[in-house]
mmCIF file of C-alpha atoms and ligand atoms in Angstrom:
data_model
loop_
_atom_site.group_PDB
_atom_site.id
_atom_site.type_symbol
_atom_site.label_atom_id
_atom_site.label_comp_id
_atom_site.label_asym_id
_atom_site.label_seq_id
_atom_site.Cartn_x
_atom_site.Cartn_y
_atom_site.Cartn_z
ATOM 1 C CA MET A 300 -28.454 0.327 6.439
ATOM 2 C CA GLY A 301 -27.525 3.628 4.785
ATOM 3 C CA GLY A 302 -26.632 3.856 1.155
ATOM 4 C CA TYR A 303 -23.213 5.447 1.721
ATOM 5 C CA SER A 304 -24.202 7.922 -0.938
ATOM 6 C CA ASP A 305 -21.882 10.649 0.310
ATOM 7 C CA GLY A 306 -18.626 8.875 -0.564
ATOM 8 C CA TYR A 307 -15.538 7.063 0.638
ATOM 9 C CA ASP A 308 -13.067 7.833 3.409
ATOM 10 C CA VAL A 309 -9.891 6.127 2.231
ATOM 11 C CA VAL A 310 -7.531 5.348 5.125
ATOM 12 C CA GLY A 311 -3.718 4.936 4.786
ATOM 13 C CA ASP A 312 -1.355 2.287 6.230
ATOM 14 C CA VAL A 313 -2.350 1.701 9.913
ATOM 15 C CA HIS A 314 0.464 -0.739 10.820
ATOM 16 C CA GLY A 315 -0.997 -1.821 14.163
ATOM 17 C CA TYR A 316 -1.630 1.689 15.541
ATOM 18 C CA SER A 317 -5.220 0.897 16.566
ATOM 19 C CA GLU A 318 -5.528 3.806 19.000
ATOM 20 C CA VAL A 319 -4.539 6.258 16.239
ATOM 21 C CA LEU A 320 -7.035 4.594 13.888
ATOM 22 C CA GLU A 321 -9.804 5.018 16.455
ATOM 23 C CA ARG A 322 -8.961 8.739 16.807
ATOM 24 C CA LEU A 323 -9.075 9.145 13.002
ATOM 25 C CA LEU A 324 -12.437 7.330 12.704
ATOM 26 C CA ALA A 325 -13.893 9.446 15.503
ATOM 27 C CA LYS A 326 -12.591 12.653 13.885
ATOM 28 C CA MET A 327 -14.399 11.682 10.640
ATOM 29 C CA GLY A 328 -17.693 11.070 12.477
ATOM 30 C CA TYR A 329 -17.637 7.273 12.707
ATOM 31 C CA ARG A 330 -19.301 5.917 15.870
ATOM 32 C CA ILE A 331 -19.460 2.449 17.380
ATOM 33 C CA VAL A 332 -22.939 0.958 16.877
ATOM 34 C CA ASP A 333 -23.476 -2.711 17.799
ATOM 35 C CA GLY A 334 -19.711 -3.048 18.256
ATOM 36 C CA VAL A 335 -18.772 -1.756 14.801
ATOM 37 C CA TYR A 336 -17.534 1.656 13.637
ATOM 38 C CA ARG A 337 -20.103 3.102 11.239
ATOM 39 C CA HIS A 338 -20.966 6.355 9.544
ATOM 40 C CA PRO A 339 -24.586 7.124 8.545
ATOM 41 C CA ASP A 340 -23.696 7.847 4.916
ATOM 42 C CA ARG A 341 -20.012 7.207 4.238
ATOM 43 C CA GLN A 342 -17.821 4.125 3.919
ATOM 44 C CA VAL A 343 -14.150 3.572 4.802
ATOM 45 C CA VAL A 344 -11.731 2.007 2.299
ATOM 46 C CA PHE A 345 -8.492 0.655 3.878
ATOM 47 C CA VAL A 346 -5.510 0.779 1.492
ATOM 48 C CA GLY A 347 -3.852 -2.242 3.186
ATOM 49 C CA ASP A 348 -0.923 -2.693 5.588
ATOM 50 C CA LEU A 349 -3.036 -2.937 8.717
ATOM 51 C CA ILE A 350 -0.413 -5.135 10.401
ATOM 52 C CA ASP A 351 3.239 -5.198 11.604
ATOM 53 C CA ARG A 352 5.141 -2.671 13.741
ATOM 54 C CA GLY A 353 2.585 -1.060 16.134
ATOM 55 C CA PRO A 354 1.227 -2.053 19.582
ATOM 56 C CA GLY A 355 -2.382 -2.829 18.577
ATOM 57 C CA GLN A 356 -2.025 -5.636 15.990
ATOM 58 C CA ILE A 357 -5.169 -7.682 16.739
ATOM 59 C CA LYS A 358 -7.256 -4.643 17.697
ATOM 60 C CA THR A 359 -6.469 -3.021 14.344
ATOM 61 C CA VAL A 360 -7.384 -6.017 12.181
ATOM 62 C CA SER A 361 -10.484 -6.649 14.331
ATOM 63 C CA ILE A 362 -11.733 -3.100 13.839
ATOM 64 C CA ALA A 363 -11.217 -3.322 10.067
ATOM 65 C CA ARG A 364 -12.698 -6.805 9.687
ATOM 66 C CA SER A 365 -15.806 -5.959 11.725
ATOM 67 C CA MET A 366 -16.350 -2.921 9.523
ATOM 68 C CA VAL A 367 -15.868 -4.892 6.286
ATOM 69 C CA GLU A 368 -18.225 -7.649 7.475
ATOM 70 C CA ALA A 369 -20.869 -5.072 8.492
ATOM 71 C CA GLY A 370 -20.551 -3.215 5.184
ATOM 72 C CA SER A 371 -19.149 -0.002 6.698
ATOM 73 C CA ALA A 372 -15.714 -0.536 5.091
ATOM 74 C CA LEU A 373 -13.917 -2.029 2.107
ATOM 75 C CA MET A 374 -10.261 -3.018 2.023
ATOM 76 C CA VAL A 375 -7.515 -3.840 -0.446
ATOM 77 C CA MET A 376 -4.509 -6.032 0.333
ATOM 78 C CA GLY A 377 -1.167 -4.433 1.312
ATOM 79 C CA ASN A 378 2.281 -5.921 0.857
ATOM 80 C CA HIS A 379 2.364 -6.686 4.607
ATOM 81 C CA GLU A 380 -0.824 -8.789 4.385
ATOM 82 C CA PHE A 381 0.606 -10.517 1.299
ATOM 83 C CA ASN A 382 3.886 -11.198 3.108
ATOM 84 C CA ALA A 383 1.947 -12.578 6.095
ATOM 85 C CA ILE A 384 0.212 -15.039 3.762
ATOM 86 C CA ALA A 385 3.445 -15.974 1.935
ATOM 87 C CA TRP A 386 5.139 -16.524 5.345
ATOM 88 C CA THR A 387 2.801 -19.526 5.870
ATOM 89 C CA VAL A 388 2.988 -21.098 2.371
ATOM 90 C CA LYS A 389 5.661 -23.460 1.016
ATOM 91 C CA ASN A 390 6.967 -23.106 -2.547
ATOM 92 C CA SER A 391 7.673 -25.975 -4.960
ATOM 93 C CA ALA A 392 11.329 -26.133 -3.779
ATOM 94 C CA GLY A 393 10.167 -26.762 -0.211
ATOM 95 C CA GLY A 394 11.104 -23.322 1.126
ATOM 96 C CA TRP A 395 8.769 -20.619 2.381
ATOM 97 C CA CYS A 396 7.295 -18.264 -0.209
ATOM 98 C CA ARG A 397 8.284 -15.443 2.169
ATOM 99 C CA PRO A 398 11.728 -16.648 3.377
ATOM 100 C CA HIS A 399 11.996 -16.921 7.182
ATOM 101 C CA THR A 400 15.113 -14.715 7.342
ATOM 102 C CA GLU A 401 15.981 -12.604 10.348
ATOM 103 C CA ALA A 402 15.096 -9.392 8.487
ATOM 104 C CA ASN A 403 11.713 -10.761 7.326
ATOM 105 C CA PHE A 404 10.946 -12.113 10.775
ATOM 106 C CA GLY A 405 11.852 -8.736 12.317
ATOM 107 C CA GLN A 406 9.356 -7.004 10.006
ATOM 108 C CA HIS A 407 6.580 -9.445 10.959
ATOM 109 C CA ALA A 408 7.422 -10.137 14.641
ATOM 110 C CA ALA A 409 4.809 -7.859 16.258
ATOM 111 C CA PHE A 410 1.951 -9.584 14.413
ATOM 112 C CA LEU A 411 3.261 -13.116 14.987
ATOM 113 C CA ALA A 412 3.762 -12.438 18.718
ATOM 114 C CA ALA A 413 0.286 -10.937 19.075
ATOM 115 C CA VAL A 414 -1.568 -13.675 17.150
ATOM 116 C CA GLY A 415 0.553 -16.644 18.287
ATOM 117 C CA GLU A 416 2.369 -18.209 15.343
ATOM 118 C CA ASN A 417 0.596 -21.309 13.949
ATOM 119 C CA SER A 418 -2.404 -20.802 16.246
ATOM 120 C CA ALA A 419 -5.997 -21.248 15.060
ATOM 121 C CA ASP A 420 -6.343 -17.459 15.206
ATOM 122 C CA HIS A 421 -3.265 -17.098 13.014
ATOM 123 C CA ARG A 422 -4.764 -19.405 10.370
ATOM 124 C CA ASP A 423 -8.068 -17.555 10.557
ATOM 125 C CA TRP A 424 -6.427 -14.142 9.963
ATOM 126 C CA ILE A 425 -4.372 -15.498 7.058
ATOM 127 C CA GLU A 426 -7.574 -16.826 5.463
ATOM 128 C CA TRP A 427 -9.180 -13.412 5.880
ATOM 129 C CA PHE A 428 -6.183 -11.621 4.374
ATOM 130 C CA ALA A 429 -6.133 -14.075 1.444
ATOM 131 C CA GLN A 430 -9.638 -13.136 0.299
ATOM 132 C CA LEU A 431 -8.994 -9.383 0.190
ATOM 133 C CA PRO A 432 -9.112 -7.847 -3.295
ATOM 134 C CA MET A 433 -5.745 -6.616 -4.601
ATOM 135 C CA TRP A 434 -7.341 -3.425 -5.977
ATOM 136 C CA LEU A 435 -10.761 -1.759 -6.080
ATOM 137 C CA ASP A 436 -12.246 0.089 -9.032
ATOM 138 C CA LEU A 437 -15.068 2.111 -7.433
ATOM 139 C CA GLY A 438 -16.141 3.851 -10.640
ATOM 140 C CA GLY A 439 -14.956 7.395 -10.126
ATOM 141 C CA LEU A 440 -12.200 6.330 -7.738
ATOM 142 C CA ARG A 441 -9.458 3.666 -7.784
ATOM 143 C CA VAL A 442 -7.753 2.250 -4.697
ATOM 144 C CA VAL A 443 -4.625 0.100 -4.625
ATOM 145 C CA HIS A 444 -1.825 -0.408 -2.084
ATOM 146 C CA ALA A 445 1.154 0.763 -4.193
ATOM 147 C CA CYS A 446 0.520 1.234 -7.932
ATOM 148 C CA TRP A 447 -2.414 1.224 -10.368
ATOM 149 C CA HIS A 448 -0.587 -0.572 -13.212
ATOM 150 C CA LEU A 449 -2.884 -2.065 -15.829
ATOM 151 C CA PRO A 450 -0.451 -4.558 -17.482
ATOM 152 C CA SER A 451 0.376 -6.102 -14.061
ATOM 153 C CA MET A 452 -3.257 -6.120 -12.979
ATOM 154 C CA THR A 453 -4.322 -7.764 -16.237
ATOM 155 C CA LYS A 454 -1.812 -10.598 -15.737
ATOM 156 C CA MET A 455 -3.111 -11.320 -12.247
ATOM 157 C CA ALA A 456 -6.778 -10.795 -13.135
ATOM 158 C CA ALA A 457 -6.512 -13.530 -15.776
ATOM 159 C CA LEU A 458 -6.085 -15.989 -12.860
ATOM 160 C CA GLY A 459 -8.071 -14.551 -9.999
ATOM 161 C CA ASP A 460 -10.183 -11.624 -11.183
ATOM 162 C CA GLY A 461 -8.425 -9.293 -8.733
ATOM 163 C CA GLN A 462 -8.167 -11.880 -5.945
ATOM 164 C CA LEU A 463 -5.017 -13.637 -4.874
ATOM 165 C CA THR A 464 -4.628 -17.225 -6.100
ATOM 166 C CA PRO A 465 -2.207 -20.029 -5.070
ATOM 167 C CA GLU A 466 -0.378 -19.529 -8.425
ATOM 168 C CA ILE A 467 0.280 -15.881 -7.564
ATOM 169 C CA VAL A 468 1.415 -16.642 -3.980
ATOM 170 C CA THR A 469 3.836 -19.357 -5.128
ATOM 171 C CA ALA A 470 5.072 -17.627 -8.318
ATOM 172 C CA PRO A 471 8.874 -17.909 -8.377
ATOM 173 C CA LYS A 472 10.948 -14.733 -7.997
ATOM 174 C CA GLY A 473 11.638 -13.252 -11.424
ATOM 175 C CA SER A 474 8.530 -14.776 -13.037
ATOM 176 C CA GLU A 475 6.020 -12.491 -14.793
ATOM 177 C CA LEU A 476 3.388 -13.188 -12.129
ATOM 178 C CA TYR A 477 5.805 -12.458 -9.276
ATOM 179 C CA GLU A 478 6.820 -9.148 -10.919
ATOM 180 C CA ALA A 479 3.157 -8.245 -11.499
ATOM 181 C CA LEU A 480 2.370 -8.669 -7.809
ATOM 182 C CA GLU A 481 5.485 -6.692 -6.825
ATOM 183 C CA VAL A 482 4.446 -3.767 -9.027
ATOM 184 C CA VAL A 483 0.868 -3.577 -7.698
ATOM 185 C CA LEU A 484 1.642 -4.156 -4.003
ATOM 186 C CA LYS A 485 5.199 -2.693 -3.702
ATOM 187 C CA GLY A 486 5.430 -0.281 -6.631
ATOM 188 C CA PRO A 487 7.293 -0.308 -9.982
ATOM 189 C CA GLU A 488 11.010 0.240 -10.463
ATOM 190 C CA ILE A 489 12.943 1.125 -13.639
ATOM 191 C CA GLU A 490 16.538 0.684 -14.850
ATOM 192 C CA MET A 491 18.713 3.784 -14.458
ATOM 193 C CA MET A 492 20.405 3.381 -17.890
ATOM 194 C CA GLY A 493 23.674 2.158 -16.343
ATOM 195 C CA TYR A 494 23.665 4.434 -13.300
ATOM 196 C CA THR A 495 23.865 2.737 -9.896
ATOM 197 C CA TYR A 496 23.567 3.657 -6.259
ATOM 198 C CA LYS A 497 24.354 1.943 -2.985
ATOM 199 C CA ASP A 498 21.277 1.622 -0.754
ATOM 200 C CA LYS A 499 21.212 2.059 3.032
ATOM 201 C CA VAL A 500 22.124 -1.592 3.641
ATOM 202 C CA GLY A 501 25.004 -1.445 1.139
ATOM 203 C CA ILE A 502 23.323 -3.256 -1.763
ATOM 204 C CA CYS A 503 24.199 -1.929 -5.233
ATOM 205 C CA ARG A 504 21.013 -0.874 -7.084
ATOM 206 C CA GLU A 505 20.668 -0.652 -10.856
ATOM 207 C CA LYS A 506 16.941 0.084 -10.648
ATOM 208 C CA ALA A 507 15.130 2.865 -8.814
ATOM 209 C CA ARG A 508 11.573 3.431 -7.698
ATOM 210 C CA LEU A 509 9.414 4.914 -10.481
ATOM 211 C CA ARG A 510 7.609 8.144 -9.492
ATOM 212 C CA TRP A 511 4.489 6.764 -11.181
ATOM 213 C CA TRP A 512 2.197 9.055 -9.184
ATOM 214 C CA ASP A 513 3.533 12.103 -11.080
ATOM 215 C CA PRO A 514 1.681 12.522 -14.407
ATOM 216 C CA GLU A 515 4.464 14.871 -15.587
ATOM 217 C CA ILE A 516 7.324 12.335 -15.605
ATOM 218 C CA ASN A 517 9.025 12.003 -19.015
ATOM 219 C CA ASN A 518 12.773 11.613 -18.496
ATOM 220 C CA LEU A 519 15.071 9.553 -16.302
ATOM 221 C CA ALA A 520 15.957 12.463 -14.005
ATOM 222 C CA ASN A 521 12.342 13.260 -13.088
ATOM 223 C CA ALA A 522 10.979 9.690 -13.262
ATOM 224 C CA VAL A 523 12.940 8.056 -10.438
ATOM 225 C CA GLU A 524 13.054 8.523 -6.687
ATOM 226 C CA ILE A 525 16.545 8.176 -5.188
ATOM 227 C CA PRO A 526 17.054 8.112 -1.415
ATOM 228 C CA SER A 527 18.851 11.251 -0.244
ATOM 229 C CA GLY A 528 22.560 11.103 0.574
ATOM 230 C CA VAL A 529 23.397 7.912 -1.387
ATOM 231 C CA THR A 530 26.690 7.344 -3.253
ATOM 232 C CA ASN A 531 27.173 5.435 -6.487
ATOM 233 C CA CYS A 532 28.430 1.867 -6.210
ATOM 234 C CA ASN A 533 32.085 2.951 -6.524
ATOM 235 C CA GLY A 534 31.696 5.247 -3.505
ATOM 236 C CA GLY A 535 31.611 8.446 -5.610
ATOM 237 C CA ALA A 536 28.870 11.045 -5.703
ATOM 238 C CA PHE A 537 25.578 9.850 -7.206
ATOM 239 C CA GLY A 538 24.178 11.492 -10.346
ATOM 240 C CA PRO A 539 22.907 13.811 -11.563
ATOM 241 C CA LEU A 540 20.879 11.545 -13.834
ATOM 242 C CA PRO A 541 20.514 12.590 -17.483
ATOM 243 C CA GLU A 542 17.270 13.960 -18.868
ATOM 244 C CA GLU A 543 17.004 11.023 -21.269
ATOM 245 C CA PRO A 544 13.472 10.076 -22.408
ATOM 246 C CA VAL A 545 11.890 7.191 -20.512
ATOM 247 C CA ASP A 546 10.648 4.145 -22.471
ATOM 248 C CA THR A 547 7.134 4.959 -23.685
ATOM 249 C CA ALA A 548 5.965 1.471 -22.643
ATOM 250 C CA VAL A 549 6.684 2.463 -19.024
ATOM 251 C CA LEU A 550 4.654 5.644 -19.368
ATOM 252 C CA ASP A 551 1.851 4.056 -21.410
ATOM 253 C CA ALA A 552 1.178 1.596 -18.569
ATOM 254 C CA LEU A 553 0.137 4.479 -16.310
ATOM 255 C CA THR A 554 -3.313 6.022 -16.303
ATOM 256 C CA TYR A 555 -4.683 9.196 -14.732
ATOM 257 C CA GLU A 556 -8.223 9.578 -16.056
ATOM 258 C CA VAL A 557 -9.725 8.681 -12.658
ATOM 259 C CA PRO A 558 -8.287 9.634 -9.198
ATOM 260 C CA ILE A 559 -6.074 6.926 -7.650
ATOM 261 C CA LEU A 560 -5.528 6.616 -3.893
ATOM 262 C CA TYR A 561 -2.755 4.422 -2.432
ATOM 263 C CA GLY A 562 -0.472 3.995 0.580
ATOM 264 C CA HIS A 563 2.907 2.283 0.878
ATOM 265 C CA TYR A 564 5.386 5.130 0.334
ATOM 266 C CA TRP A 565 6.146 6.373 3.885
ATOM 267 C CA ARG A 566 5.626 10.027 3.073
ATOM 268 C CA GLN A 567 6.846 12.519 5.685
ATOM 269 C CA GLY A 568 6.002 16.117 6.502
ATOM 270 C CA HIS A 569 4.025 18.298 8.859
ATOM 271 C CA ARG A 570 0.967 18.378 6.645
ATOM 272 C CA PRO A 571 -0.109 15.712 4.170
ATOM 273 C CA VAL A 572 -0.479 16.875 0.565
ATOM 274 C CA ILE A 573 -1.728 15.182 -2.598
ATOM 275 C CA ASP A 574 0.790 14.155 -5.285
ATOM 276 C CA SER A 575 -1.301 15.499 -8.185
ATOM 277 C CA PRO A 576 -4.994 16.217 -8.858
ATOM 278 C CA ARG A 577 -5.408 12.527 -9.803
ATOM 279 C CA THR A 578 -3.037 10.833 -7.326
ATOM 280 C CA ALA A 579 -2.631 10.933 -3.533
ATOM 281 C CA CYS A 580 -0.522 8.832 -1.198
ATOM 282 C CA LEU A 581 -2.163 8.225 2.199
ATOM 283 C CA ASP A 582 0.816 6.621 3.961
ATOM 284 C CA TRP A 583 2.318 9.348 6.177
ATOM 285 C CA SER A 584 4.497 7.116 8.371
ATOM 286 C CA VAL A 585 2.255 6.548 11.397
ATOM 287 C CA ALA A 586 4.797 3.907 12.513
ATOM 288 C CA GLY A 587 7.609 6.498 12.341
ATOM 289 C CA ASP A 588 6.015 9.079 14.645
ATOM 290 C CA GLY A 589 4.210 10.554 11.637
ATOM 291 C CA GLN A 590 0.471 10.737 10.936
ATOM 292 C CA LEU A 591 -2.410 8.482 10.015
ATOM 293 C CA VAL A 592 -4.148 10.050 7.031
ATOM 294 C CA ALA A 593 -7.437 9.633 5.185
ATOM 295 C CA TYR A 594 -8.771 11.177 2.005
ATOM 296 C CA ARG A 595 -12.495 12.035 2.150
ATOM 297 C CA TRP A 596 -13.692 11.547 -1.430
ATOM 298 C CA SER A 597 -17.156 12.717 -2.428
ATOM 299 C CA GLY A 598 -17.232 12.209 -6.178
ATOM 300 C CA GLU A 599 -14.751 14.875 -7.337
ATOM 301 C CA THR A 600 -12.676 14.186 -10.450
ATOM 302 C CA ASP A 601 -9.789 16.334 -9.185
ATOM 303 C CA LEU A 602 -8.401 15.641 -5.712
ATOM 304 C CA THR A 603 -7.587 18.546 -3.339
ATOM 305 C CA ASP A 604 -5.440 18.894 -0.215
ATOM 306 C CA ASP A 605 -8.514 20.158 1.691
ATOM 307 C CA ASN A 606 -10.034 16.669 1.682
ATOM 308 C CA LEU A 607 -7.089 15.105 3.565
ATOM 309 C CA VAL A 608 -7.641 14.432 7.281
ATOM 310 C CA ALA A 609 -4.715 13.565 9.584
ATOM 311 C CA VAL A 610 -4.179 12.571 13.184
ATOM 312 C CA ASP A 611 -0.729 12.534 14.831
ATOM 313 C CA SER A 612 0.781 9.236 15.859
ATOM 314 C CA LEU A 613 1.937 10.857 19.111
ATOM 315 C CA ALA A 614 -0.934 12.617 20.819
HETATM 316 MN MN1 MN B 294 3.022 0.164 4.643
#
């Protein structure tokens, strides 16, 4: 087996679009040898969210798993793999860790239908998801599904050294452990200092997504991402937010000394671009007629747009 000395090809959220994944792997020079996609001197890293939404659920996870087992890929857990696990686990109150609501079922229906809920195959895939690392520190490169956030990672690592544990899966909503998992797999949010907005399903939000990937953030106005076209919770125009300094504890938790690659954020646009020389999102909405994107990293300390490779979802 090769030494993969030339670097990592980090692949964004696939969400069951196996045919698009196969086109991306082929474009990067991966070929099927003994039933497994391989490259003579590079290795894939999946950022998580292989499942839900698309037409090739089992094909997608089978491609990734065969590559991981053969050593031609690594993978971190996405929030969709975590939710798939939590869907099958009861909490101490007797309910499901991932509540079986209509909305949650809708998000997970394509995978459940493809695998057969409660089948032996279903149990086998859940076991495989459960042993995935929640982040990978590859020396000169860090890979995580949503956010590289040291305080949250430290809390979880104290239990499982970067692996999921039953305590983390069953942690009650609002607990420190629950919040730590949310930050790493779904991304951090911060309070808007009394400002509110109504989200697309009509829920009043007092927190907004933190633009953690931007090393320049320093005030409320530039630190949060607000969906376009929202109103405040009284129905009036939202914002503008004040340029008030953000809590230094929020900023101190972020780190940019090594490039960080992640998915999760449903970026859109004709051409993928990096967020900064140390941060790049690889989720370009393949499930929304967007693109499947990889970053081809070969040891550089500053990321560049030139190393992004994309294939269209519709082709
Ligand atoms: Mn995703």
